[in-house]
mmCIF file of C-alpha atoms and ligand atoms in Angstrom:
data_model
loop_
_atom_site.group_PDB
_atom_site.id
_atom_site.type_symbol
_atom_site.label_atom_id
_atom_site.label_comp_id
_atom_site.label_asym_id
_atom_site.label_seq_id
_atom_site.Cartn_x
_atom_site.Cartn_y
_atom_site.Cartn_z
ATOM 1 C CA MET A 1439 59.954 -25.041 2.034
ATOM 2 C CA ARG A 1440 57.258 -24.416 4.650
ATOM 3 C CA ARG A 1441 55.204 -21.233 4.671
ATOM 4 C CA ASN A 1442 53.556 -20.070 8.003
ATOM 5 C CA GLY A 1443 54.694 -23.342 9.739
ATOM 6 C CA MET A 1444 52.548 -24.902 7.276
ATOM 7 C CA ASP A 1445 53.206 -27.356 4.644
ATOM 8 C CA GLU A 1446 54.128 -26.471 1.111
ATOM 9 C CA GLY A 1447 50.531 -27.093 -0.203
ATOM 10 C CA ALA A 1448 49.032 -24.097 2.211
ATOM 11 C CA HIS A 1449 48.869 -21.593 -0.170
ATOM 12 C CA VAL A 1450 47.625 -23.664 -3.118
ATOM 13 C CA THR A 1451 44.174 -23.406 -2.705
ATOM 14 C CA HIS A 1452 42.307 -26.858 -4.205
ATOM 15 C CA ALA A 1453 38.777 -26.541 -5.050
ATOM 16 C CA ILE A 1454 35.940 -27.696 -6.464
ATOM 17 C CA GLU A 1455 34.278 -26.640 -9.681
ATOM 18 C CA ALA A 1456 30.583 -26.901 -9.408
ATOM 19 C CA ASN A 1457 28.042 -24.823 -11.625
ATOM 20 C CA GLY A 1458 30.218 -21.944 -12.252
ATOM 21 C CA ALA A 1459 31.451 -21.862 -8.504
ATOM 22 C CA ARG A 1460 35.167 -22.513 -7.565
ATOM 23 C CA ILE A 1461 34.549 -23.774 -3.998
ATOM 24 C CA PRO A 1462 38.002 -24.134 -1.884
ATOM 25 C CA LEU A 1463 37.989 -27.794 -0.571
ATOM 26 C CA ARG A 1464 39.669 -27.058 2.834
ATOM 27 C CA GLY A 1465 37.962 -24.046 4.618
ATOM 28 C CA LEU A 1466 37.212 -23.004 8.667
ATOM 29 C CA GLY A 1467 33.871 -23.581 10.048
ATOM 30 C CA THR A 1468 32.921 -21.097 12.691
ATOM 31 C CA TRP A 1469 29.934 -22.446 14.174
ATOM 32 C CA ASP A 1470 30.088 -21.958 18.146
ATOM 33 C CA LEU A 1471 32.943 -19.606 17.928
ATOM 34 C CA ARG A 1472 32.249 -16.039 19.193
ATOM 35 C CA GLY A 1473 33.951 -12.503 19.625
ATOM 36 C CA ARG A 1474 37.426 -12.098 20.036
ATOM 37 C CA SER A 1475 38.468 -15.531 19.828
ATOM 38 C CA CYS A 1476 36.567 -15.876 16.413
ATOM 39 C CA ALA A 1477 37.904 -13.177 15.061
ATOM 40 C CA ARG A 1478 41.061 -14.244 15.787
ATOM 41 C CA ILE A 1479 40.918 -17.756 14.946
ATOM 42 C CA VAL A 1480 39.570 -16.398 11.135
ATOM 43 C CA GLU A 1481 42.523 -14.126 11.096
ATOM 44 C CA GLN A 1482 45.056 -16.605 11.779
ATOM 45 C CA ALA A 1483 43.434 -19.302 9.510
ATOM 46 C CA LEU A 1484 43.536 -16.990 6.496
ATOM 47 C CA ARG A 1485 47.025 -16.228 7.733
ATOM 48 C CA PHE A 1486 48.100 -19.515 7.284
ATOM 49 C CA GLY A 1487 46.436 -20.042 4.162
ATOM 50 C CA TYR A 1488 42.750 -21.154 4.566
ATOM 51 C CA ARG A 1489 40.527 -19.380 1.729
ATOM 52 C CA HIS A 1490 37.062 -20.474 2.566
ATOM 53 C CA ILE A 1491 35.172 -19.446 5.955
ATOM 54 C CA ASP A 1492 31.902 -21.121 6.689
ATOM 55 C CA THR A 1493 29.108 -19.000 8.867
ATOM 56 C CA ALA A 1494 25.636 -18.365 9.172
ATOM 57 C CA GLU A 1495 23.452 -15.997 10.267
ATOM 58 C CA MET A 1496 22.277 -18.347 13.287
ATOM 59 C CA TYR A 1497 26.166 -18.597 14.274
ATOM 60 C CA ASP A 1498 25.578 -15.086 15.828
ATOM 61 C CA ASN A 1499 29.423 -14.278 14.432
ATOM 62 C CA GLU A 1500 29.159 -13.037 11.267
ATOM 63 C CA ARG A 1501 30.682 -9.586 12.436
ATOM 64 C CA GLU A 1502 33.612 -11.085 14.062
ATOM 65 C CA VAL A 1503 34.048 -13.385 10.709
ATOM 66 C CA GLY A 1504 34.688 -10.082 8.877
ATOM 67 C CA GLU A 1505 36.539 -8.176 11.442
ATOM 68 C CA GLY A 1506 38.747 -11.518 11.248
ATOM 69 C CA LEU A 1507 38.890 -11.164 7.493
ATOM 70 C CA ARG A 1508 40.094 -7.756 7.431
ATOM 71 C CA ALA A 1509 42.833 -8.414 10.230
ATOM 72 C CA SER A 1510 44.359 -10.888 7.697
ATOM 73 C CA GLY A 1511 45.206 -8.621 5.330
ATOM 74 C CA VAL A 1512 44.072 -11.172 2.639
ATOM 75 C CA LYS A 1513 42.446 -9.785 0.001
ATOM 76 C CA ARG A 1514 38.686 -9.836 -0.238
ATOM 77 C CA ALA A 1515 38.780 -11.282 -3.568
ATOM 78 C CA ASP A 1516 40.983 -14.307 -2.364
ATOM 79 C CA VAL A 1517 38.489 -15.618 -0.073
ATOM 80 C CA PHE A 1518 35.176 -17.755 -0.457
ATOM 81 C CA VAL A 1519 33.000 -16.393 2.161
ATOM 82 C CA THR A 1520 29.777 -18.978 3.165
ATOM 83 C CA THR A 1521 26.743 -17.735 5.340
ATOM 84 C CA LYS A 1522 23.395 -19.067 5.640
ATOM 85 C CA ILE A 1523 19.841 -18.343 6.166
ATOM 86 C CA TRP A 1524 17.968 -19.633 8.797
ATOM 87 C CA PRO A 1525 14.445 -21.488 7.456
ATOM 88 C CA SER A 1526 12.255 -18.826 9.886
ATOM 89 C CA HIS A 1527 13.259 -16.391 7.028
ATOM 90 C CA PHE A 1528 12.768 -18.038 3.818
ATOM 91 C CA ALA A 1529 9.410 -16.208 3.292
ATOM 92 C CA PRO A 1530 10.498 -14.348 0.161
ATOM 93 C CA PRO A 1531 10.285 -10.932 1.531
ATOM 94 C CA SER A 1532 12.219 -11.638 4.903
ATOM 95 C CA LEU A 1533 14.803 -14.007 2.766
ATOM 96 C CA GLU A 1534 16.136 -10.755 1.046
ATOM 97 C CA ARG A 1535 16.002 -8.962 3.939
ATOM 98 C CA ALA A 1536 17.961 -11.120 6.332
ATOM 99 C CA ALA A 1537 20.557 -11.623 3.170
ATOM 100 C CA LYS A 1538 21.011 -7.751 3.386
ATOM 101 C CA GLU A 1539 21.544 -8.256 7.273
ATOM 102 C CA CYS A 1540 24.032 -10.820 6.946
ATOM 103 C CA LEU A 1541 26.295 -8.658 4.386
ATOM 104 C CA VAL A 1542 25.837 -5.260 7.424
ATOM 105 C CA ARG A 1543 27.283 -7.995 9.753
ATOM 106 C CA LEU A 1544 30.149 -9.111 7.798
ATOM 107 C CA ARG A 1545 30.604 -5.726 6.160
ATOM 108 C CA LEU A 1546 30.693 -7.048 2.739
ATOM 109 C CA SER A 1547 28.970 -6.056 -0.370
ATOM 110 C CA GLU A 1548 28.009 -9.633 -1.112
ATOM 111 C CA VAL A 1549 29.086 -13.164 0.040
ATOM 112 C CA ASP A 1550 30.825 -15.778 -2.622
ATOM 113 C CA LEU A 1551 28.258 -18.670 -1.273
ATOM 114 C CA LEU A 1552 24.344 -17.825 0.538
ATOM 115 C CA LEU A 1553 22.731 -21.287 1.704
ATOM 116 C CA LEU A 1554 19.354 -22.221 2.746
ATOM 117 C CA HIS A 1555 20.650 -23.268 6.452
ATOM 118 C CA TRP A 1556 17.875 -26.038 6.522
ATOM 119 C CA PRO A 1557 15.104 -27.150 4.815
ATOM 120 C CA ASN A 1558 11.555 -25.425 5.593
ATOM 121 C CA PRO A 1559 8.095 -27.180 5.407
ATOM 122 C CA HIS A 1560 6.430 -24.397 6.215
ATOM 123 C CA VAL A 1561 7.342 -22.369 3.294
ATOM 124 C CA PRO A 1562 6.728 -23.388 -0.475
ATOM 125 C CA LEU A 1563 9.893 -24.133 -1.796
ATOM 126 C CA ALA A 1564 9.431 -22.524 -5.326
ATOM 127 C CA GLU A 1565 8.791 -19.171 -3.166
ATOM 128 C CA THR A 1566 11.972 -19.469 -1.211
ATOM 129 C CA LEU A 1567 13.737 -20.279 -4.118
ATOM 130 C CA GLY A 1568 12.377 -17.313 -6.013
ATOM 131 C CA ALA A 1569 13.873 -15.257 -3.487
ATOM 132 C CA LEU A 1570 17.521 -16.835 -3.066
ATOM 133 C CA GLY A 1571 17.693 -16.303 -6.825
ATOM 134 C CA LYS A 1572 16.569 -12.810 -6.865
ATOM 135 C CA VAL A 1573 19.422 -11.978 -4.261
ATOM 136 C CA LYS A 1574 21.699 -13.419 -6.285
ATOM 137 C CA ARG A 1575 20.697 -11.509 -9.282
ATOM 138 C CA GLU A 1576 21.129 -8.380 -7.285
ATOM 139 C CA GLY A 1577 24.726 -9.274 -6.563
ATOM 140 C CA LEU A 1578 24.218 -9.958 -3.245
ATOM 141 C CA ALA A 1579 25.442 -13.190 -3.531
ATOM 142 C CA ARG A 1580 28.089 -14.460 -6.418
ATOM 143 C CA HIS A 1581 26.779 -17.954 -5.844
ATOM 144 C CA ILE A 1582 23.456 -19.537 -3.894
ATOM 145 C CA GLY A 1583 22.777 -23.145 -2.648
ATOM 146 C CA ILE A 1584 21.477 -25.259 -0.165
ATOM 147 C CA SER A 1585 22.233 -27.313 3.247
ATOM 148 C CA ASN A 1586 20.969 -30.420 5.081
ATOM 149 C CA PHE A 1587 18.818 -30.906 1.681
ATOM 150 C CA THR A 1588 17.748 -34.909 1.088
ATOM 151 C CA VAL A 1589 17.962 -36.436 -2.315
ATOM 152 C CA ALA A 1590 14.252 -35.579 -2.771
ATOM 153 C CA LEU A 1591 14.750 -31.974 -1.832
ATOM 154 C CA VAL A 1592 18.109 -31.728 -3.926
ATOM 155 C CA ASP A 1593 15.663 -32.860 -6.984
ATOM 156 C CA GLU A 1594 13.028 -30.723 -6.366
ATOM 157 C CA ALA A 1595 15.697 -27.449 -5.625
ATOM 158 C CA VAL A 1596 17.330 -28.019 -8.481
ATOM 159 C CA ARG A 1597 14.230 -28.263 -10.692
ATOM 160 C CA LEU A 1598 12.436 -25.551 -9.186
ATOM 161 C CA SER A 1599 15.473 -22.710 -8.975
ATOM 162 C CA SER A 1600 16.376 -20.410 -12.084
ATOM 163 C CA GLU A 1601 19.574 -20.002 -10.798
ATOM 164 C CA PRO A 1602 21.677 -22.593 -10.447
ATOM 165 C CA LEU A 1603 22.474 -24.188 -7.800
ATOM 166 C CA VAL A 1604 26.141 -25.110 -6.814
ATOM 167 C CA CYS A 1605 26.378 -26.868 -3.417
ATOM 168 C CA ASN A 1606 24.300 -29.054 -0.844
ATOM 169 C CA GLN A 1607 26.187 -28.809 2.648
ATOM 170 C CA ILE A 1608 25.688 -31.648 4.413
ATOM 171 C CA GLU A 1609 27.252 -33.574 7.767
ATOM 172 C CA ALA A 1610 29.686 -36.051 6.048
ATOM 173 C CA HIS A 1611 32.319 -37.999 7.775
ATOM 174 C CA PRO A 1612 33.369 -42.193 8.086
ATOM 175 C CA PHE A 1613 30.966 -42.610 10.455
ATOM 176 C CA LEU A 1614 27.845 -41.406 8.484
ATOM 177 C CA ASP A 1615 27.025 -43.177 5.176
ATOM 178 C CA GLN A 1616 25.958 -40.487 2.656
ATOM 179 C CA THR A 1617 26.444 -42.154 -0.284
ATOM 180 C CA THR A 1618 23.014 -41.812 -1.714
ATOM 181 C CA VAL A 1619 22.615 -37.612 -1.263
ATOM 182 C CA ILE A 1620 26.280 -37.635 -2.573
ATOM 183 C CA GLY A 1621 24.904 -39.450 -5.469
ATOM 184 C CA ALA A 1622 21.844 -36.890 -6.012
ATOM 185 C CA CYS A 1623 24.039 -33.930 -5.783
ATOM 186 C CA ARG A 1624 26.688 -35.177 -8.243
ATOM 187 C CA ARG A 1625 23.925 -36.098 -10.764
ATOM 188 C CA HIS A 1626 22.989 -32.339 -10.646
ATOM 189 C CA GLY A 1627 26.488 -30.684 -10.762
ATOM 190 C CA LEU A 1628 25.992 -29.477 -6.825
ATOM 191 C CA ALA A 1629 29.435 -29.754 -4.990
ATOM 192 C CA VAL A 1630 29.269 -31.568 -1.357
ATOM 193 C CA VAL A 1631 30.655 -29.691 1.372
ATOM 194 C CA ALA A 1632 31.093 -31.750 4.771
ATOM 195 C CA TYR A 1633 29.989 -30.059 7.705
ATOM 196 C CA SER A 1634 31.197 -31.749 11.391
ATOM 197 C CA PRO A 1635 34.096 -33.790 8.914
ATOM 198 C CA ILE A 1636 35.924 -35.175 11.934
ATOM 199 C CA ALA A 1637 32.274 -35.758 13.668
ATOM 200 C CA ARG A 1638 32.657 -32.942 16.182
ATOM 201 C CA GLY A 1639 36.089 -34.447 17.706
ATOM 202 C CA GLN A 1640 34.916 -38.509 17.255
ATOM 203 C CA ALA A 1641 37.430 -39.029 14.491
ATOM 204 C CA VAL A 1642 40.137 -38.243 16.394
ATOM 205 C CA ARG A 1643 39.864 -41.333 19.050
ATOM 206 C CA ASP A 1644 39.157 -43.972 16.200
ATOM 207 C CA PRO A 1645 41.441 -46.833 16.376
ATOM 208 C CA LEU A 1646 41.473 -47.743 12.317
ATOM 209 C CA LEU A 1647 42.082 -43.904 11.471
ATOM 210 C CA THR A 1648 44.925 -43.264 13.919
ATOM 211 C CA GLU A 1649 46.225 -46.622 12.728
ATOM 212 C CA ILE A 1650 46.147 -45.198 9.170
ATOM 213 C CA GLY A 1651 47.505 -41.994 10.202
ATOM 214 C CA LYS A 1652 50.555 -44.259 11.708
ATOM 215 C CA ALA A 1653 51.538 -45.560 8.458
ATOM 216 C CA HIS A 1654 51.421 -41.774 6.718
ATOM 217 C CA GLY A 1655 52.795 -40.086 9.835
ATOM 218 C CA LYS A 1656 49.679 -38.213 10.081
ATOM 219 C CA SER A 1657 46.820 -37.807 13.029
ATOM 220 C CA ALA A 1658 43.719 -39.758 12.962
ATOM 221 C CA ALA A 1659 41.790 -35.947 12.291
ATOM 222 C CA GLN A 1660 44.036 -35.438 8.687
ATOM 223 C CA VAL A 1661 42.762 -39.055 7.765
ATOM 224 C CA CYS A 1662 39.511 -38.181 8.370
ATOM 225 C CA LEU A 1663 39.698 -34.956 6.427
ATOM 226 C CA ARG A 1664 41.638 -36.560 3.998
ATOM 227 C CA TRP A 1665 39.419 -39.275 3.251
ATOM 228 C CA LEU A 1666 36.882 -36.494 2.219
ATOM 229 C CA VAL A 1667 38.775 -34.394 0.432
ATOM 230 C CA GLN A 1668 40.196 -37.535 -1.482
ATOM 231 C CA GLN A 1669 36.475 -37.703 -3.207
ATOM 232 C CA ASP A 1670 36.127 -34.368 -3.999
ATOM 233 C CA ILE A 1671 34.110 -33.101 -0.844
ATOM 234 C CA GLY A 1672 35.092 -30.098 0.832
ATOM 235 C CA VAL A 1673 35.815 -29.950 4.526
ATOM 236 C CA ILE A 1674 34.978 -27.152 6.934
ATOM 237 C CA PRO A 1675 36.583 -28.325 10.304
ATOM 238 C CA ARG A 1676 36.096 -25.765 13.174
ATOM 239 C CA THR A 1677 38.777 -25.218 16.101
ATOM 240 C CA ALA A 1678 38.851 -22.878 18.428
ATOM 241 C CA LYS A 1679 42.788 -23.526 18.860
ATOM 242 C CA ILE A 1680 45.061 -22.046 16.711
ATOM 243 C CA GLU A 1681 47.598 -24.375 17.181
ATOM 244 C CA ARG A 1682 45.293 -27.066 15.301
ATOM 245 C CA LEU A 1683 44.451 -24.821 12.439
ATOM 246 C CA GLU A 1684 47.303 -25.956 10.979
ATOM 247 C CA SER A 1685 47.254 -29.875 11.262
ATOM 248 C CA ASN A 1686 43.912 -29.412 10.035
ATOM 249 C CA ALA A 1687 44.801 -27.837 6.810
ATOM 250 C CA ALA A 1688 47.553 -30.289 5.996
ATOM 251 C CA ILE A 1689 45.690 -32.833 4.342
ATOM 252 C CA PHE A 1690 46.951 -32.506 0.506
ATOM 253 C CA ASP A 1691 50.316 -33.918 1.156
ATOM 254 C CA PHE A 1692 49.669 -37.575 1.104
ATOM 255 C CA THR A 1693 47.489 -39.831 -0.407
ATOM 256 C CA LEU A 1694 45.233 -42.769 1.120
ATOM 257 C CA SER A 1695 45.107 -46.056 -0.600
ATOM 258 C CA ASP A 1696 41.612 -47.595 -2.519
ATOM 259 C CA ASP A 1697 42.129 -50.115 0.297
ATOM 260 C CA GLU A 1698 42.845 -47.493 3.097
ATOM 261 C CA MET A 1699 39.504 -45.519 1.549
ATOM 262 C CA ALA A 1700 37.430 -48.734 1.624
ATOM 263 C CA ARG A 1701 38.212 -49.791 5.353
ATOM 264 C CA ILE A 1702 37.206 -46.308 6.332
ATOM 265 C CA GLY A 1703 34.286 -46.154 4.237
ATOM 266 C CA GLY A 1704 33.287 -49.293 6.419
ATOM 267 C CA LEU A 1705 33.145 -47.057 9.760
ATOM 268 C CA ALA A 1706 29.691 -45.875 8.735
ATOM 269 C CA HIS A 1707 27.000 -47.293 10.696
ATOM 270 C CA PRO A 1708 23.304 -46.126 11.028
ATOM 271 C CA ARG A 1709 23.734 -44.326 14.479
ATOM 272 C CA GLY A 1710 26.600 -42.340 12.901
ATOM 273 C CA ARG A 1711 25.070 -38.761 12.972
ATOM 274 C CA VAL A 1712 26.236 -36.492 15.183
ATOM 275 C CA VAL A 1713 23.710 -33.604 14.375
ATOM 276 C CA ASN A 1714 20.472 -34.676 15.092
ATOM 277 C CA TYR A 1715 18.668 -31.539 14.699
ATOM 278 C CA ALA A 1716 15.841 -30.874 11.990
ATOM 279 C CA TYR A 1717 14.075 -27.590 11.545
ATOM 280 C CA SER A 1718 10.718 -28.178 12.994
ATOM 281 C CA GLY A 1719 8.964 -24.630 12.566
ATOM 282 C CA ALA A 1720 8.193 -24.712 15.630
ATOM 283 C CA PRO A 1721 7.183 -20.805 17.287
ATOM 284 C CA GLU A 1722 10.644 -20.916 19.220
ATOM 285 C CA TRP A 1723 12.554 -20.427 15.913
ATOM 286 C CA ASP A 1724 10.534 -17.602 14.737
HETATM 287 N N1 NAP B 434 24.691 -26.436 7.801
HETATM 288 C C1 NAP B 434 24.913 -26.969 8.854
HETATM 289 O O1 NAP B 434 23.442 -27.239 9.153
HETATM 290 C C2 NAP B 434 25.933 -27.216 9.781
HETATM 291 C C3 NAP B 434 25.681 -28.039 10.715
HETATM 292 C C4 NAP B 434 26.611 -28.063 11.677
HETATM 293 C C5 NAP B 434 27.750 -27.416 11.279
HETATM 294 N N2 NAP B 434 27.971 -26.634 10.431
HETATM 295 C C6 NAP B 434 29.408 -26.071 9.875
HETATM 296 O O2 NAP B 434 30.406 -27.308 9.918
HETATM 297 C C7 NAP B 434 31.221 -26.921 10.691
HETATM 298 C C8 NAP B 434 32.036 -27.580 11.347
HETATM 299 O O3 NAP B 434 31.369 -28.363 11.943
HETATM 300 P P1 NAP B 434 31.550 -29.103 13.518
HETATM 301 O O4 NAP B 434 31.589 -27.425 14.048
HETATM 302 O O5 NAP B 434 30.125 -29.344 13.921
HETATM 303 O O6 NAP B 434 32.039 -30.099 13.691
HETATM 304 P P2 NAP B 434 33.737 -30.710 13.406
HETATM 305 O O7 NAP B 434 34.428 -29.848 12.531
HETATM 306 O O8 NAP B 434 33.780 -32.160 12.933
HETATM 307 O O9 NAP B 434 34.661 -30.563 15.083
HETATM 308 C C9 NAP B 434 34.854 -29.290 15.945
HETATM 309 C C10 NAP B 434 35.007 -30.102 17.378
HETATM 310 O O10 NAP B 434 36.527 -31.019 16.835
HETATM 311 C C11 NAP B 434 37.412 -30.592 17.770
HETATM 312 N N3 NAP B 434 38.607 -30.399 16.797
HETATM 313 C C12 NAP B 434 38.847 -29.756 15.484
HETATM 314 N N4 NAP B 434 40.227 -30.430 15.132
HETATM 315 C C13 NAP B 434 40.427 -30.929 16.231
HETATM 316 C C14 NAP B 434 42.428 -32.115 15.939
HETATM 317 N N5 NAP B 434 42.871 -31.412 14.830
HETATM 318 N N6 NAP B 434 41.961 -32.422 17.154
HETATM 319 C C15 NAP B 434 41.032 -32.429 17.777
HETATM 320 N N7 NAP B 434 39.963 -32.338 18.239
HETATM 321 C C16 NAP B 434 39.488 -31.432 17.115
HETATM 322 C C17 NAP B 434 37.227 -29.125 17.866
HETATM 323 O O11 NAP B 434 37.905 -28.635 19.544
HETATM 324 P P3 NAP B 434 38.610 -27.658 19.512
HETATM 325 O O12 NAP B 434 38.095 -26.166 19.254
HETATM 326 O O13 NAP B 434 38.844 -27.789 20.946
HETATM 327 O O14 NAP B 434 39.786 -27.685 18.408
HETATM 328 C C18 NAP B 434 35.879 -29.217 18.092
HETATM 329 O O15 NAP B 434 34.873 -29.616 19.108
HETATM 330 C C19 NAP B 434 30.781 -26.131 11.656
HETATM 331 O O16 NAP B 434 31.608 -24.857 12.517
HETATM 332 C C20 NAP B 434 30.203 -25.041 10.935
HETATM 333 O O17 NAP B 434 30.582 -24.290 10.397
HETATM 334 C C21 NAP B 434 26.810 -26.268 9.308
#
């Protein structure tokens, strides 16, 4: 049976359980989506069966994400909304203020997951995590987590946080070996959510992913996303095209063999990273 043009599994929410959170494995990324088209994509994604939306204060689209959520008619309790605090707001009073402003823009009383967007070496992590924990205890976020944290920083964050951290959102796709940081997350029970999961479109042109896709009647992008979710890694692909929402979601109706998983893992190379930014704390960001 197909509903809303999606495979049967589209309305089944596959999720990762992590330190008390249940994070839908398949989500929608919204970086660079703006205005009316952002609201429309979010609305359509939710209608199609997506139950996890990823935004950030830095994306300048939380208002539109909230509009899309309300327009979809999907119950608030059924959607997992993640937003992120920008590092220039990591000093305690600003973090709390920034979190409240996110909620005002989203027009929500709480988010499901509030992340520290990038590590900020200029603010003591203990202070930032203290503020993040307070925001959680005040009911502004159901769960808290981190993003772009290295192994050493994951260990440190877990040690310093009084509230459980549930997720590290990191760049992950077949062209980048993230085994070590994924191992650190798993040791601490944190979910891994992959950003840029199709390597900003690069996966679509890859010959091996295309070849494996042919054997399953799937596209290279679907194989790439499947490779991640089959390892229990969440995916939040972004698209501005409504017609791609459907195919990016149809990743739960086939299984890659161990051999295919290993061959795809072999695509990693030292220059595989597609997001080469690191927060520097330089004045232009403050
Ligand atoms: N925590 C962080 O620091 C961080 C950093 C980066 C990203 N993120 C999050 O992760 C999300 C996803 O990452 P991303 O936006 O960097 O990259 P991505 O999802 O890997 O790739 C997005 C690009 O792929 C294209 N695309 C999507 N589906 C496709 C398909 N089926 N076939 C062909 N092309 C396709 C899109 O173009 P069209 O729009 O034309 O489809 C877009 O150009 C972001 O939107 C954001 O929410 C977080």
